[in-house]
XYZ file of C-alpha atoms in Angstrom:
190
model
C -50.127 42.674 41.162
C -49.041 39.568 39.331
C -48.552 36.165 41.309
C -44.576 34.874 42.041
C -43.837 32.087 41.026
C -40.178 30.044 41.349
C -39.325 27.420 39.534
C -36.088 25.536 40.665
C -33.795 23.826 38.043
C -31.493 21.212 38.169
C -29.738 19.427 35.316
C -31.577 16.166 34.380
C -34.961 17.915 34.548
C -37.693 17.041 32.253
C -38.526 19.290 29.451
C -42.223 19.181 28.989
C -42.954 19.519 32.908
C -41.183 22.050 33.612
C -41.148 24.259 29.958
C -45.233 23.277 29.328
C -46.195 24.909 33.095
C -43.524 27.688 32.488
C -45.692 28.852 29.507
C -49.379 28.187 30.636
C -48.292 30.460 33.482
C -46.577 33.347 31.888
C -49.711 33.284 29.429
C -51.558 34.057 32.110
C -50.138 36.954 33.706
C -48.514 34.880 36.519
C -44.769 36.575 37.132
C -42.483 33.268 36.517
C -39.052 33.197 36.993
C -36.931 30.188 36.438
C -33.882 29.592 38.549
C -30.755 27.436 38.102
C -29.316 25.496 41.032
C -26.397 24.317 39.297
C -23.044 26.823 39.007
C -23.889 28.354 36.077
C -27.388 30.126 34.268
C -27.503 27.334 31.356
C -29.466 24.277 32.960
C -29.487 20.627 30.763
C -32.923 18.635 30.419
C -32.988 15.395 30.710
C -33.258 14.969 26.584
C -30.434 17.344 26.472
C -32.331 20.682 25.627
C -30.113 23.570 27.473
C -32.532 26.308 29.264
C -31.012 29.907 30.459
C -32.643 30.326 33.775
C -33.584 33.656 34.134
C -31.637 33.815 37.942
C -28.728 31.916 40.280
C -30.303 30.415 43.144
C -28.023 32.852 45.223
C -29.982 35.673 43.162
C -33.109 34.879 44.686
C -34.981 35.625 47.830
C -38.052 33.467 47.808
C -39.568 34.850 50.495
C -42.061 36.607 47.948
C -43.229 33.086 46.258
C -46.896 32.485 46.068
C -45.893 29.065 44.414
C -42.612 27.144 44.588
C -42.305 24.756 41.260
C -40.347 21.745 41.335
C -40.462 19.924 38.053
C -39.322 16.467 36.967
C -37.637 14.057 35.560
C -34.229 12.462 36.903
C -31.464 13.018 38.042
C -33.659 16.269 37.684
C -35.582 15.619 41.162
C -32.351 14.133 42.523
C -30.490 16.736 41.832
C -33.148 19.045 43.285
C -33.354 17.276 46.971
C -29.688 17.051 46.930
C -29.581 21.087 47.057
C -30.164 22.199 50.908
C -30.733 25.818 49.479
C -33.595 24.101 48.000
C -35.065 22.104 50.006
C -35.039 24.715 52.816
C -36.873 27.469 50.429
C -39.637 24.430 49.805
C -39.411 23.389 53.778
C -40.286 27.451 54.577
C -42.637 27.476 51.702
C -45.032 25.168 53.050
C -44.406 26.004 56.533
C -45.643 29.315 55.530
C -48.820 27.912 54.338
C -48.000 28.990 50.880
C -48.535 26.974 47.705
C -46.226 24.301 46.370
C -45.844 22.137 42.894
C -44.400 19.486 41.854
C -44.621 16.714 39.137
C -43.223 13.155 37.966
C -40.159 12.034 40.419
C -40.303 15.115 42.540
C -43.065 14.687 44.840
C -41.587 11.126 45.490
C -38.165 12.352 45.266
C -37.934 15.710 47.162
C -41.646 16.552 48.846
C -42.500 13.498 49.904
C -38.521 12.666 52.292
C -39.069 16.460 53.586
C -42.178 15.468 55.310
C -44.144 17.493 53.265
C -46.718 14.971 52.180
C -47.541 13.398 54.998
C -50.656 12.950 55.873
C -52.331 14.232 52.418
C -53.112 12.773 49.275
C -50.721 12.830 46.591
C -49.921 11.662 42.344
C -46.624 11.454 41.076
C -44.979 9.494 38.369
C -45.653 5.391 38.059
C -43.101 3.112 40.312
C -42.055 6.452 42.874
C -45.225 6.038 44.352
C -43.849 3.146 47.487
C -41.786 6.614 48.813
C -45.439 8.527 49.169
C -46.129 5.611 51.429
C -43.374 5.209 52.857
C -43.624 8.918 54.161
C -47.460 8.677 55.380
C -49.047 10.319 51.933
C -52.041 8.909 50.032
C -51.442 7.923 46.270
C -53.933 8.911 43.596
C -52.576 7.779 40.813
C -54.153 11.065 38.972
C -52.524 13.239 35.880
C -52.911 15.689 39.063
C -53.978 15.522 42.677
C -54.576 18.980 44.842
C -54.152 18.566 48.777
C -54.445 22.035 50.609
C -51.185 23.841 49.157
C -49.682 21.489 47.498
C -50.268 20.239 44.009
C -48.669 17.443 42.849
C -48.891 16.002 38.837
C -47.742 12.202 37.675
C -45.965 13.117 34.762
C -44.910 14.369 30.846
C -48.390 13.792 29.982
C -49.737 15.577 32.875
C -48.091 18.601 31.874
C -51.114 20.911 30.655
C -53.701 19.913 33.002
C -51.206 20.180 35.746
C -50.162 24.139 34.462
C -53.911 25.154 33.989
C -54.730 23.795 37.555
C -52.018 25.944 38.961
C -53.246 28.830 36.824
C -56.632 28.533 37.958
C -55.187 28.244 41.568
C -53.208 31.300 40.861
C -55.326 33.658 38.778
C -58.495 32.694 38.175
C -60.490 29.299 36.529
C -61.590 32.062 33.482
C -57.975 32.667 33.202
C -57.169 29.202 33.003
C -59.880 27.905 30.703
C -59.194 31.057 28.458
C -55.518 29.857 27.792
C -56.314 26.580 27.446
C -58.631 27.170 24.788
C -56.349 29.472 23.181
C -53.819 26.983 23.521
C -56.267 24.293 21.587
C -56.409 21.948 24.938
C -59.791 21.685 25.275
C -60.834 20.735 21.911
C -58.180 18.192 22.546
C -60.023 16.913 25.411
C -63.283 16.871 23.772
């Protein structure tokens, strides 16, 4: 049975971290769906790219999630801590011991103020990184950083490495290096 994963979307969120691991996932088999937490399907980037999310945040019962996704970008990650609904469904995530993502502002923005962080090691995007501290996490300063169940990426360009790390977390690292080689990333990294 295919993995579940959510990913949560709130106007102002970056394109390339949240479309990029959208795709490396679905490519692998992982069961993604995308949902909006504004009042209507049709979610706005941040460079003003409008996304249909595949279901309301009302829709869903996240109770199934192997991964909760939180991508960037602001007021994307604003946005997203501003949403109790949200917060709560990443809050039980983790409490469950179950895996949780997030890139650029939002481990700084929305992981790191719900106590999620503390204590482990942590990336996210330059000049957010005082709020890790500030809530007992250890930068890294890598394109991505893995601490128990959560997985945390610093930003745009930490897009692909960040998707096949959650791949490989979720399917297999075969999987992962498959796609990306399908996908051309590792000659790119050669």
């Amino acid at each position: 049975m295919a993995k579940k994963v959510y990913v949560f979307l709130a106007d102002g969120f970056e394109d390339v971290e949240a479309l990029i691991p959208i795709d490396v996932l679905r490519r692998g088999g992982v069961d993604v769906t995308t949902v909006s937490i504004s009042d209507f399907p049709l979610v706005q980037s941040a460079h003003g790219v409008n996304m249909e999310a595949d279901i309301m945040f009302e829709q869903g019962d996240f109770t199934d999630a192997d991964l909760i996704f939180l991508p960037g970008g602001m007021p994307g990650a604003s946005n997203l801590f501003a949403h109790k609904g949200v917060c709560k469904a990443v809050v039980d995530q983790f409490a469950a011991g179950k895996k949780v993502a997030a890139i650029c502002a939002s481990p700084a923005v929305v992981l790191a103020p719900l106590g999620i962080l503390e204590g482990k090691k942590a990336t996210c995007y330059p000049g957010f990184e005082q709020a890790l501290a500030e809530n007992g996490a250890e930068y890294t300063g890598a394109l991505f950083t893995v601490d128990g169940n959560i997985t945390t990426g610093e930003g745009p360009a930490a897009a692909f490495p960040f998707a096949y790390e959650l791949l490989a977390q979720l399917v297999d690292q075969k999987t992962a290096d498959q796609i990306a080689e399908g996908m051309r990333f590792k000659h790119l990294m050669a």
